[in-house]
CSV table of C-alpha atoms in Angstrom, one decimal:
chain,number,residue,atom,x,y,z
B,1,MET,CA,77.1,55.3,124.7
B,2,LEU,CA,78.7,58.5,125.1
B,3,PHE,CA,78.3,60.1,122.5
B,4,GLU,CA,74.6,59.8,122.0
B,5,ASN,CA,73.5,62.9,123.7
B,6,LYS,CA,71.2,64.9,120.7
B,7,TYR,CA,73.1,68.6,121.6
B,8,ILE,CA,76.0,66.1,121.3
B,9,GLN,CA,74.9,65.0,117.4
B,10,GLN,CA,74.4,68.9,116.9
B,11,ARG,CA,77.8,69.2,118.0
B,12,ILE,CA,79.1,66.6,115.7
B,13,GLU,CA,77.6,67.7,112.9
B,14,LYS,CA,78.9,70.8,112.3
B,15,ALA,CA,82.8,69.5,113.4
B,16,GLU,CA,80.9,67.9,109.8
B,17,LYS,CA,79.7,70.9,108.5
B,18,LEU,CA,83.4,72.6,108.6
B,19,ARG,CA,85.4,69.8,107.1
B,20,GLU,CA,82.9,69.8,104.2
B,21,VAL,CA,84.7,73.1,103.4
B,22,GLY,CA,87.4,72.5,103.7
B,23,ILE,CA,88.0,74.0,107.7
B,24,ASN,CA,90.0,71.2,109.5
B,25,PRO,CA,87.6,72.2,113.3
B,26,TYR,CA,90.6,70.1,115.2
B,27,SER,CA,94.1,72.5,113.4
B,28,ASN,CA,97.5,71.0,114.5
B,29,GLU,CA,99.1,75.1,115.0
B,30,SER,CA,98.5,78.2,115.6
B,31,LEU,CA,99.2,81.5,115.3
B,32,ARG,CA,99.4,83.3,118.6
B,33,ASN,CA,101.4,85.8,119.5
B,34,CYS,CA,100.0,87.4,123.0
B,35,THR,CA,98.3,85.6,126.2
B,36,ILE,CA,94.8,87.5,127.2
B,37,ALA,CA,96.2,88.6,130.3
B,38,LYS,CA,99.7,90.5,127.6
B,39,PHE,CA,96.7,91.8,126.0
B,40,LEU,CA,95.2,93.8,129.1
B,41,ASN,CA,98.1,94.6,129.9
B,42,VAL,CA,100.1,96.4,127.5
B,43,ASN,CA,96.6,98.2,126.2
B,44,SER,CA,96.3,99.8,129.2
B,45,ASP,CA,96.5,102.9,128.4
B,46,ILE,CA,94.2,103.2,126.0
B,47,LEU,CA,91.5,103.7,128.4
B,48,HIS,CA,92.5,106.8,129.0
B,49,SER,CA,93.8,107.5,125.5
B,50,GLU,CA,91.1,109.8,123.5
B,51,GLU,CA,90.0,107.8,120.9
B,52,LYS,CA,90.0,104.9,122.7
B,53,ARG,CA,91.5,102.8,119.8
B,54,ASP,CA,94.7,101.9,118.4
B,55,GLU,CA,94.0,99.9,114.6
B,56,ASN,CA,97.5,99.9,113.8
B,57,ARG,CA,98.6,97.9,117.0
B,58,THR,CA,97.8,93.8,116.0
B,59,TYR,CA,97.4,91.0,118.5
B,60,THR,CA,96.7,88.0,118.0
B,61,VAL,CA,94.6,85.9,120.6
B,62,ALA,CA,93.8,82.7,121.5
B,63,GLY,CA,91.1,80.5,124.2
B,64,ARG,CA,88.4,79.2,124.5
B,65,ILE,CA,84.5,80.2,124.2
B,66,LYS,CA,83.0,81.6,127.3
B,67,PHE,CA,80.2,84.1,126.5
B,68,PHE,CA,78.7,84.6,123.1
B,69,ARG,CA,75.8,87.1,122.6
B,70,LEU,CA,75.1,87.4,118.2
B,71,MET,CA,73.4,90.7,117.5
B,72,GLY,CA,72.3,90.8,114.0
B,73,LYS,CA,75.4,91.5,111.5
B,74,ALA,CA,78.0,91.7,114.5
B,75,ALA,CA,78.2,89.1,118.1
B,76,PHE,CA,80.2,90.1,121.3
B,77,LEU,CA,82.6,87.2,122.8
B,78,LYS,CA,84.3,86.6,125.4
B,79,ILE,CA,87.2,83.9,125.6
B,80,GLU,CA,89.3,82.9,128.0
B,81,ASP,CA,93.3,81.5,128.3
B,82,GLU,CA,94.7,80.4,131.0
B,83,SER,CA,95.7,84.1,132.0
B,84,GLY,CA,92.8,85.6,131.4
B,85,MET,CA,89.2,86.7,129.7
B,86,LEU,CA,88.8,89.7,127.1
B,87,GLN,CA,86.1,90.2,124.7
B,88,ILE,CA,85.8,90.1,121.4
B,89,TYR,CA,83.8,91.3,118.6
B,90,VAL,CA,83.4,90.6,116.0
B,91,ALA,CA,81.7,92.3,113.0
B,92,ARG,CA,80.8,90.8,109.8
B,93,ASP,CA,82.1,93.3,107.9
B,94,ASN,CA,84.8,92.4,109.0
B,95,LEU,CA,85.5,89.3,107.9
B,96,PRO,CA,86.0,87.1,104.8
B,97,GLU,CA,82.9,87.5,102.5
B,98,GLY,CA,79.8,84.6,103.9
B,99,PHE,CA,82.2,83.8,106.7
B,100,TYR,CA,80.4,85.7,109.4
B,101,ASN,CA,76.4,83.9,108.3
B,102,ASP,CA,77.5,80.3,106.4
B,103,ILE,CA,80.6,79.9,108.9
B,104,PHE,CA,80.7,82.3,111.7
B,105,LYS,CA,76.8,82.3,113.5
B,106,LYS,CA,76.0,78.5,112.0
B,107,ASN,CA,78.9,75.9,113.4
B,108,ILE,CA,80.7,78.5,117.0
B,109,GLU,CA,79.8,78.4,119.9
B,110,VAL,CA,80.5,78.3,123.9
B,111,GLY,CA,83.2,76.0,124.4
B,112,ASP,CA,85.2,75.8,121.0
B,113,ILE,CA,88.9,77.4,121.2
B,114,ILE,CA,89.3,80.0,118.8
B,115,GLU,CA,92.7,82.0,117.7
B,116,VAL,CA,91.9,85.6,116.7
B,117,SER,CA,93.5,88.8,115.1
B,118,GLY,CA,92.6,92.5,115.9
B,119,TYR,CA,92.9,95.1,117.1
B,120,PRO,CA,92.3,97.1,121.0
B,121,PHE,CA,90.1,99.4,121.3
B,122,VAL,CA,87.2,100.3,124.2
B,123,THR,CA,83.3,99.6,124.1
B,124,GLY,CA,80.8,101.7,124.9
B,125,GLN,CA,80.8,100.2,128.0
B,126,GLY,CA,83.8,100.9,129.3
B,127,GLU,CA,85.9,97.5,128.4
B,128,LEU,CA,89.0,96.7,127.2
B,129,SER,CA,88.1,94.1,124.0
B,130,LEU,CA,89.1,93.4,120.8
B,131,HIS,CA,87.9,93.7,117.2
B,132,ALA,CA,87.8,91.1,115.0
B,133,ASP,CA,89.7,91.3,111.7
B,134,ASP,CA,89.9,87.9,111.6
B,135,LEU,CA,88.7,84.8,113.4
B,136,ARG,CA,89.1,81.2,112.5
B,137,ILE,CA,88.8,77.2,114.6
B,138,LEU,CA,91.4,75.8,116.7
B,139,THR,CA,89.1,73.3,118.6
B,140,LYS,CA,85.8,72.4,118.2
B,141,ALA,CA,83.5,71.2,121.6
B,142,ILE,CA,81.8,68.5,120.8
B,143,SER,CA,80.4,68.3,124.9
B,144,PRO,CA,78.3,71.6,125.6
B,145,LEU,CA,80.0,73.0,129.2
B,146,PRO,CA,77.5,73.2,132.0
B,147,GLU,CA,74.8,76.7,132.0
B,148,LYS,CA,77.4,79.3,133.1
B,149,TYR,CA,76.0,81.3,135.9
B,150,HIS,CA,75.1,77.6,138.1
B,151,GLY,CA,78.3,75.7,137.0
B,152,ILE,CA,78.9,72.4,138.1
B,153,GLN,CA,77.2,72.4,141.7
B,154,ASP,CA,78.5,68.5,142.2
B,155,LYS,CA,81.4,68.1,144.0
B,156,GLU,CA,81.6,63.8,143.1
B,157,LEU,CA,81.6,65.8,139.3
B,158,ARG,CA,84.9,67.8,139.9
B,159,TYR,CA,86.5,66.2,141.0
B,160,ARG,CA,85.7,63.1,138.6
B,161,GLN,CA,85.8,65.3,135.8
B,162,ARG,CA,89.1,67.9,136.5
B,163,TYR,CA,89.0,69.3,133.7
B,164,LEU,CA,85.9,70.4,132.9
B,165,ASP,CA,85.8,71.7,136.6
B,166,LEU,CA,89.4,74.1,135.2
B,167,ILE,CA,87.1,75.1,132.7
B,168,MET,CA,84.3,76.4,135.0
B,169,ASN,CA,86.1,77.4,137.5
B,170,SER,CA,89.1,80.3,137.8
B,171,GLU,CA,89.6,80.1,141.3
B,172,VAL,CA,90.3,76.3,141.4
B,173,ARG,CA,93.0,76.8,138.5
B,174,LYS,CA,94.7,79.6,140.8
B,175,THR,CA,94.5,76.9,143.6
B,176,PHE,CA,96.9,74.7,141.8
B,177,GLN,CA,98.6,76.9,140.7
B,178,ILE,CA,99.7,78.2,144.2
B,179,ARG,CA,99.9,74.3,145.1
B,180,SER,CA,102.7,74.0,142.3
B,181,LYS,CA,104.4,77.4,143.3
B,182,VAL,CA,104.6,75.7,146.7
B,183,ILE,CA,105.8,72.5,145.7
B,184,SER,CA,108.5,74.7,143.4
B,185,LEU,CA,109.7,77.6,146.3
B,186,THR,CA,110.0,73.9,148.6
B,187,ARG,CA,112.6,72.6,146.4
B,188,ARG,CA,114.1,76.2,145.6
B,189,PHE,CA,114.1,76.7,149.4
B,190,PHE,CA,116.1,73.7,150.6
B,191,GLU,CA,119.4,73.7,147.7
B,192,ASN,CA,119.5,77.2,149.1
B,193,LYS,CA,119.9,75.9,152.0
B,194,GLY,CA,122.7,73.4,151.2
B,195,PHE,CA,120.3,70.3,150.4
B,196,LEU,CA,121.1,67.6,147.2
B,197,GLU,CA,117.9,66.6,146.3
B,198,VAL,CA,117.9,62.5,145.6
B,199,GLU,CA,115.5,59.7,144.5
B,200,THR,CA,115.0,56.6,145.9
B,201,PRO,CA,112.3,53.6,145.1
B,202,MET,CA,108.5,53.5,145.1
B,203,MET,CA,108.5,50.1,145.3
B,204,HIS,CA,110.3,48.7,148.8
B,205,PRO,CA,110.4,44.7,149.5
B,206,ILE,CA,109.5,45.8,153.1
B,207,ALA,CA,106.7,48.4,153.7
B,208,GLY,CA,108.4,50.7,156.3
B,209,GLY,CA,109.3,54.1,157.6
B,210,ALA,CA,106.0,55.2,159.2
B,211,ASN,CA,103.2,52.6,160.7
B,212,ALA,CA,100.6,52.9,158.0
B,213,LYS,CA,99.2,49.8,156.0
B,214,PRO,CA,100.9,49.2,152.7
B,215,PHE,CA,99.4,48.9,148.8
B,216,VAL,CA,100.6,45.4,147.8
B,217,THR,CA,101.8,45.0,144.2
B,218,HIS,CA,103.7,42.2,142.9
B,219,HIS,CA,106.6,41.7,141.0
B,220,ASN,CA,106.6,39.4,137.9
B,221,ALA,CA,110.0,39.2,137.4
B,222,LEU,CA,111.2,38.3,140.0
B,223,GLY,CA,108.3,36.9,141.0
B,224,ILE,CA,107.6,38.2,144.6
B,225,ASP,CA,105.9,41.4,146.3
B,226,ARG,CA,106.7,44.9,146.0
B,227,PHE,CA,105.1,46.6,148.7
B,228,LEU,CA,103.7,50.8,147.6
B,229,ARG,CA,106.0,53.3,150.0
B,230,ILE,CA,104.5,54.3,153.1
B,231,ALA,CA,107.8,57.4,153.4
B,232,PRO,CA,111.2,57.1,151.3
B,233,GLU,CA,112.7,58.0,155.6
B,234,LEU,CA,114.6,55.0,156.1
B,235,TYR,CA,115.9,54.8,152.2
B,236,LEU,CA,117.2,58.8,153.2
B,237,LYS,CA,118.7,57.3,156.2
B,238,ARG,CA,120.6,55.0,154.7
B,239,LEU,CA,121.8,58.3,152.2
B,240,ILE,CA,123.3,60.2,155.8
B,241,VAL,CA,124.9,56.6,156.4
B,242,GLY,CA,127.2,56.4,153.4
B,243,GLY,CA,128.4,59.9,153.4
B,244,PHE,CA,124.9,62.5,153.0
B,245,GLU,CA,124.9,65.4,155.4
B,246,ALA,CA,122.1,67.3,153.4
B,247,VAL,CA,119.1,65.6,151.4
B,248,PHE,CA,115.5,65.8,150.3
B,249,GLU,CA,113.2,64.8,148.0
B,250,ILE,CA,109.9,66.0,147.4
B,251,ASN,CA,107.6,62.5,146.8
B,252,ARG,CA,104.7,60.4,146.3
B,253,ASN,CA,104.0,58.2,149.3
B,254,PHE,CA,101.1,55.8,148.9
B,255,ARG,CA,98.7,54.5,152.5
B,256,ASN,CA,96.0,52.2,152.4
B,257,GLU,CA,94.1,53.4,155.1
B,258,GLY,CA,90.8,55.3,154.2
B,259,MET,CA,90.1,58.3,152.8
B,260,ASP,CA,88.3,61.0,154.5
B,261,ALA,CA,88.5,64.9,154.1
B,262,THR,CA,92.4,65.3,155.3
B,263,HIS,CA,93.3,61.7,154.1
B,264,ASN,CA,94.3,60.7,150.6
B,265,PRO,CA,95.7,56.4,149.2
B,266,GLU,CA,97.9,59.2,147.7
B,267,PHE,CA,99.7,62.6,148.5
B,268,THR,CA,103.1,64.4,147.9
B,269,SER,CA,105.4,65.1,150.7
B,270,ILE,CA,108.6,65.9,151.4
B,271,GLU,CA,110.8,64.6,153.8
B,272,PHE,CA,114.5,65.8,154.4
B,273,TYR,CA,117.8,64.5,156.7
B,274,TRP,CA,120.1,66.7,157.8
B,275,ALA,CA,123.3,65.4,159.5
B,276,TYR,CA,125.3,66.7,162.5
B,277,LYS,CA,121.6,68.8,163.8
B,278,THR,CA,118.9,68.1,166.1
B,279,TYR,CA,114.8,69.1,166.0
B,280,LYS,CA,115.8,72.0,167.8
B,281,ASP,CA,117.5,72.8,164.2
B,282,LEU,CA,115.1,71.8,162.9
B,283,ILE,CA,112.3,73.8,164.0
B,284,ILE,CA,114.2,76.7,163.5
B,285,ILE,CA,114.6,76.0,159.3
B,286,THR,CA,111.0,74.4,159.8
B,287,LYS,CA,110.0,78.2,161.0
B,288,GLU,CA,112.4,79.7,157.8
B,289,TYR,CA,111.0,77.7,155.6
B,290,PHE,CA,107.1,78.9,156.3
B,291,GLU,CA,109.1,83.0,156.1
B,292,TYR,CA,110.0,82.4,152.7
B,293,LEU,CA,107.1,80.1,151.9
B,294,PHE,CA,105.3,83.5,152.5
B,295,GLU,CA,107.4,86.0,151.7
B,296,HIS,CA,107.4,84.9,148.1
B,297,LEU,CA,103.7,83.8,148.0
B,298,ASN,CA,102.7,87.4,148.7
B,299,LEU,CA,100.2,85.8,151.9
B,300,PRO,CA,99.8,87.6,154.6
B,301,THR,CA,101.2,86.4,157.5
B,302,LEU,CA,97.0,85.9,159.0
B,303,LEU,CA,95.0,84.0,156.8
B,304,PRO,CA,91.3,82.8,157.4
B,305,TYR,CA,90.8,79.0,157.4
B,306,GLY,CA,86.8,78.5,157.8
B,307,ASN,CA,85.8,80.8,160.4
B,308,LEU,CA,89.2,80.3,161.8
B,309,LYS,CA,91.9,82.8,161.7
B,310,ILE,CA,95.2,81.7,161.4
B,311,ASP,CA,98.9,83.6,162.8
B,312,PHE,CA,101.2,82.8,161.0
B,313,SER,CA,104.0,84.9,162.9
B,314,LYS,CA,103.4,83.1,165.8
B,315,PHE,CA,104.4,79.6,166.5
B,316,THR,CA,104.6,78.2,169.4
B,317,GLU,CA,106.1,75.7,171.1
B,318,ILE,CA,104.8,72.6,174.5
B,319,PRO,CA,105.6,68.8,175.0
B,320,LEU,CA,102.9,66.8,174.2
B,321,ILE,CA,102.5,65.6,177.8
B,322,GLN,CA,102.2,69.6,179.4
B,323,SER,CA,99.7,69.4,176.2
B,324,LEU,CA,97.4,67.1,177.9
B,325,TYR,CA,96.6,69.4,181.1
B,326,GLU,CA,97.2,73.3,179.8
B,327,ILE,CA,95.9,72.9,176.8
B,328,GLY,CA,93.6,69.6,176.3
B,329,GLY,CA,92.3,69.9,180.2
B,330,VAL,CA,93.3,66.4,181.3
B,331,PRO,CA,93.3,66.5,185.5
B,332,GLN,CA,97.2,67.0,185.7
B,333,ASP,CA,97.8,64.0,188.2
B,334,ILE,CA,96.2,61.1,185.3
B,335,VAL,CA,98.3,62.0,182.7
B,336,GLU,CA,101.2,59.4,183.2
B,337,ASP,CA,99.7,56.9,185.0
B,338,LYS,CA,98.1,53.9,182.4
B,339,GLU,CA,95.6,52.8,184.8
B,340,LYS,CA,94.4,56.8,185.5
B,341,ILE,CA,93.8,57.5,181.6
B,342,ILE,CA,91.6,54.1,181.9
B,343,THR,CA,89.4,54.9,184.6
B,344,PHE,CA,89.3,58.3,183.4
B,345,MET,CA,88.8,58.2,179.4
B,346,LYS,CA,85.7,55.1,180.3
B,347,GLU,CA,84.5,57.9,182.9
B,348,LYS,CA,84.0,59.8,180.0
B,349,ASN,CA,82.6,57.6,177.7
B,350,LEU,CA,85.8,57.0,175.6
B,351,ASP,CA,86.7,53.9,173.6
B,352,VAL,CA,89.9,52.9,175.3
B,353,ASN,CA,92.0,49.7,174.4
B,354,VAL,CA,93.6,48.5,177.8
B,355,ASN,CA,96.0,46.7,176.4
B,356,MET,CA,98.1,49.8,175.6
B,357,ASN,CA,101.3,50.7,176.9
B,358,LEU,CA,101.2,54.3,179.1
B,359,GLY,CA,102.5,55.8,175.8
B,360,GLN,CA,99.8,55.6,173.5
B,361,LEU,CA,97.1,56.4,176.0
B,362,GLN,CA,98.8,59.4,175.8
B,363,GLY,CA,98.3,59.8,172.1
B,364,GLU,CA,94.7,58.5,172.0
B,365,LEU,CA,94.8,61.5,174.8
B,366,PHE,CA,96.3,64.2,172.8
B,367,ASP,CA,94.1,62.9,169.5
B,368,GLU,CA,90.7,63.1,172.1
B,369,TYR,CA,91.6,66.9,174.4
B,370,VAL,CA,94.3,69.2,171.9
B,371,GLU,CA,94.8,68.3,168.5
B,372,ALA,CA,91.0,70.1,167.1
B,373,LYS,CA,92.6,73.0,170.5
B,374,LEU,CA,96.1,73.5,167.6
B,375,ILE,CA,95.2,76.8,165.5
B,376,ASN,CA,98.1,79.1,165.8
B,377,PRO,CA,101.5,77.4,164.3
B,378,THR,CA,102.3,74.7,167.4
B,379,PHE,CA,105.2,72.7,167.6
B,380,ILE,CA,103.6,69.4,169.7
B,381,THR,CA,107.5,68.2,171.3
B,382,GLU,CA,108.6,65.0,173.8
B,383,TYR,CA,105.9,62.4,172.4
B,384,PRO,CA,106.2,59.4,174.3
B,385,VAL,CA,108.6,56.3,172.7
B,386,GLU,CA,106.2,54.3,172.8
B,387,ILE,CA,104.4,55.5,169.6
B,388,SER,CA,107.3,56.9,168.3
B,389,PRO,CA,109.8,54.3,167.0
B,390,LEU,CA,112.3,55.6,164.8
B,391,ALA,CA,113.3,58.5,166.5
B,392,ARG,CA,116.1,59.2,169.2
B,393,ARG,CA,115.8,59.4,172.9
B,394,ASN,CA,116.2,61.8,175.5
B,395,ASP,CA,119.5,62.2,177.3
B,396,GLU,CA,117.8,63.1,180.2
B,397,LYS,CA,113.8,61.4,179.9
B,398,PRO,CA,114.4,58.2,177.9
B,399,HIS,CA,110.6,57.0,178.1
B,400,LEU,CA,110.5,60.1,175.7
B,401,THR,CA,111.4,61.1,172.3
B,402,ASP,CA,113.7,63.7,170.1
B,403,ARG,CA,110.9,64.5,168.1
B,404,PHE,CA,107.9,67.5,167.6
B,405,GLU,CA,104.6,67.0,165.0
B,406,LEU,CA,103.5,70.1,164.2
B,407,PHE,CA,100.3,71.3,164.1
B,408,ILE,CA,98.1,73.9,162.8
B,409,ALA,CA,94.1,74.8,162.0
B,410,GLY,CA,93.8,71.7,164.5
B,411,LYS,CA,95.9,68.8,162.4
B,412,GLU,CA,99.1,67.4,162.0
B,413,ILE,CA,101.3,69.4,159.4
B,414,ALA,CA,104.9,68.1,159.8
B,415,ASN,CA,106.6,65.5,161.5
B,416,ALA,CA,110.5,65.7,162.8
B,417,PHE,CA,113.0,64.1,165.1
B,418,SER,CA,116.3,63.7,166.0
B,419,GLU,CA,116.5,60.4,164.4
B,420,LEU,CA,117.4,56.9,166.2
B,421,ASN,CA,121.5,56.2,165.4
B,422,ASP,CA,121.8,53.0,168.0
B,423,PRO,CA,121.3,49.6,166.2
B,424,LEU,CA,120.9,48.6,169.0
B,425,ASP,CA,118.2,50.3,170.1
B,426,GLN,CA,117.1,50.6,167.2
B,427,LEU,CA,117.0,46.5,166.2
B,428,GLU,CA,115.1,46.7,169.4
B,429,ARG,CA,112.1,48.4,168.5
B,430,PHE,CA,111.8,46.6,165.4
B,431,GLU,CA,111.2,43.8,167.3
B,432,SER,CA,108.4,45.9,169.9
B,433,GLN,CA,106.9,46.4,166.3
B,434,ILE,CA,107.2,42.4,165.3
B,435,ALA,CA,104.8,41.7,168.6
B,436,ALA,CA,102.4,44.1,167.7
B,437,LYS,CA,101.6,43.4,165.0
B,438,GLU,CA,101.3,39.7,165.5
B,439,ALA,CA,99.3,40.4,167.9
B,440,GLY,CA,96.7,42.5,165.2
B,441,ASP,CA,98.2,46.0,165.3
B,442,ASP,CA,98.0,46.0,160.9
B,443,GLU,CA,100.5,49.0,160.3
B,444,ALA,CA,103.7,48.6,162.6
B,445,HIS,CA,106.7,49.0,161.5
B,446,GLU,CA,107.9,45.3,160.0
B,447,MET,CA,112.0,44.5,160.6
B,448,ASP,CA,114.0,45.9,157.7
B,449,GLU,CA,117.7,44.5,158.9
B,450,ASP,CA,119.2,45.9,155.6
B,451,PHE,CA,118.6,49.5,157.2
B,452,VAL,CA,119.6,48.1,160.4
B,453,ASN,CA,123.0,46.3,159.1
B,454,ALA,CA,123.3,50.1,157.7
B,455,LEU,CA,123.3,52.1,161.3
B,456,SER,CA,125.9,49.5,162.4
B,457,TYR,CA,128.0,51.0,159.7
B,458,GLY,CA,127.9,54.0,162.1
B,459,MET,CA,125.0,57.1,161.0
B,460,ALA,CA,126.1,60.7,162.7
B,461,PRO,CA,124.0,62.2,164.3
B,462,THR,CA,120.8,63.3,162.3
B,463,ALA,CA,117.4,65.1,162.1
B,464,GLY,CA,114.8,64.3,159.8
B,465,GLN,CA,110.9,65.9,159.0
B,466,GLY,CA,108.3,65.4,156.8
B,467,ILE,CA,105.7,68.3,155.5
B,468,GLY,CA,102.7,67.2,154.5
B,469,ILE,CA,102.4,68.7,150.9
B,470,ASP,CA,98.7,68.5,149.9
B,471,ARG,CA,97.8,69.5,153.9
B,472,LEU,CA,99.7,72.6,153.9
B,473,VAL,CA,98.2,73.8,150.8
B,474,MET,CA,94.8,72.8,152.7
B,475,MET,CA,96.0,75.4,154.8
B,476,LEU,CA,97.1,78.6,152.4
B,477,THR,CA,94.2,78.2,150.2
B,478,ASN,CA,91.1,77.8,152.6
B,479,GLU,CA,90.0,74.2,151.4
B,480,HIS,CA,88.7,72.9,153.7
B,481,SER,CA,89.0,69.4,151.6
B,482,ILE,CA,91.8,67.1,150.5
B,483,ARG,CA,90.0,66.1,146.8
B,484,ASP,CA,89.7,70.0,146.4
B,485,VAL,CA,93.9,70.9,146.1
B,486,LEU,CA,94.9,67.2,144.2
B,487,LEU,CA,94.0,67.1,140.6
B,488,PHE,CA,92.8,63.8,140.7
B,489,PRO,CA,91.8,63.3,143.8
B,490,ALA,CA,90.7,59.0,144.6
B,491,MET,CA,87.5,58.6,144.5
B,492,LYS,CA,84.7,55.6,144.1
B,493,PRO,CA,83.6,53.5,141.3
B,494,ILE,CA,80.7,55.2,139.7
B,495,LYS,CA,78.2,51.7,140.4
B,496,GLN,CA,79.6,52.0,144.2
B,497,GLU,CA,77.7,55.6,144.3
B,498,ILE,CA,75.4,54.5,142.7
B,499,ASP,CA,74.6,51.0,144.6
B,500,LEU,CA,75.3,53.6,148.0
B,501,TYR,CA,72.8,56.1,146.7
B,502,GLU,CA,70.0,53.1,145.7
B,503,ASP,CA,70.4,52.0,149.3
B,504,GLN,CA,70.0,55.4,151.2
B,505,GLU,CA,67.5,55.6,148.8
B,506,ASN,CA,65.8,52.3,150.0
């Protein structure tokens, strides 16, 4: 049961004692007029002054107590707000009579959120601090914080109780501040380029826009099933048909697939579509986008990622089939022969589905031999048409598409192509996808007749792209699990984890 722990009960009793003396332990107002970062900044001159204090300056700050040391008639605290940490000096004789001994010492402790007024001074150890003239509690914390020096070691607990993770780890807050800035800068970049931000449905009558297994829900009023969107692509392209020439959506997508270091059932991406452009134009704008992010985030272009170094100033480009032998080391004479690929994969003891077509097998080779080797930003171009159901065929090589995927540190970050705007070709591709679904591929596209009908009215030559925001933030913050860049990642129910642990123990 909640709150049965004896330490929590002691804290609840302290909250009641505060109420008994007329102090509300859960105040609804604060007189704070200065953040901690501002206090430290505007008073930094005192560090170099002769007096080492200025009693004519008065500030009111607020924050959570992270450290508490009593020394008889005085105490040192450290409080933290979103902007930083500040040391507070509290002396008995500077507070109202009886407050220090009867209220402060007995009922205020680490974890509580307090408001303190006073003046800046420098301690004997040279730390800029605030000398308290007034102190009051704003929020009584009845659950104690984890031990200071060890913090939260259990990652599962960090993800489940992100609020506690954020309280204890300022570096975690910095990661999510960067994530927020990335999304804001992304929006600003595309708006500056003349793109219009739009919103499209999150519940679709047909699961389309990408090869993925959808989540299914039910609409009670209509009495029909709906699919949480796996991608907004088909709706955004309808808008291009309708006459908009540059649109984007920063969107949440949902895919009913496995979870691992780079996959979460719901994730964030940006998709944008640009009329009268090709995938080659998207390569250019993608480079500009990264330059914009690095400039405005004040990041060096050479970033660590685990044991790797990613040089974001070095973008390269190579066709997929060429990458198989130049990067992957696959024999060049087999990469365009289905039977030779099957023989090669069997010789290498790789799982191989002999019913796959040539393009699918080339994709398997790429996944096995090339992807992990793409450390610096690399555009892989000219994907086989069999694994690109929505991309436009290349005019000179109709078995390939005008498409690229961007890989960084061995992970796909973006997918883009010149869009297919031939309604008959699109209909044929959808029909082949239906055949694949009937053959057992539960991630294959459904037929979307309305989208094909939209194309029949004419869609201008268009290029479209999706960029995974979560994976991009992972690269920029040197995080190696997608759960470390999602505030509230998907987690197994606690009982499932307990059962799994017990099974492993037995």
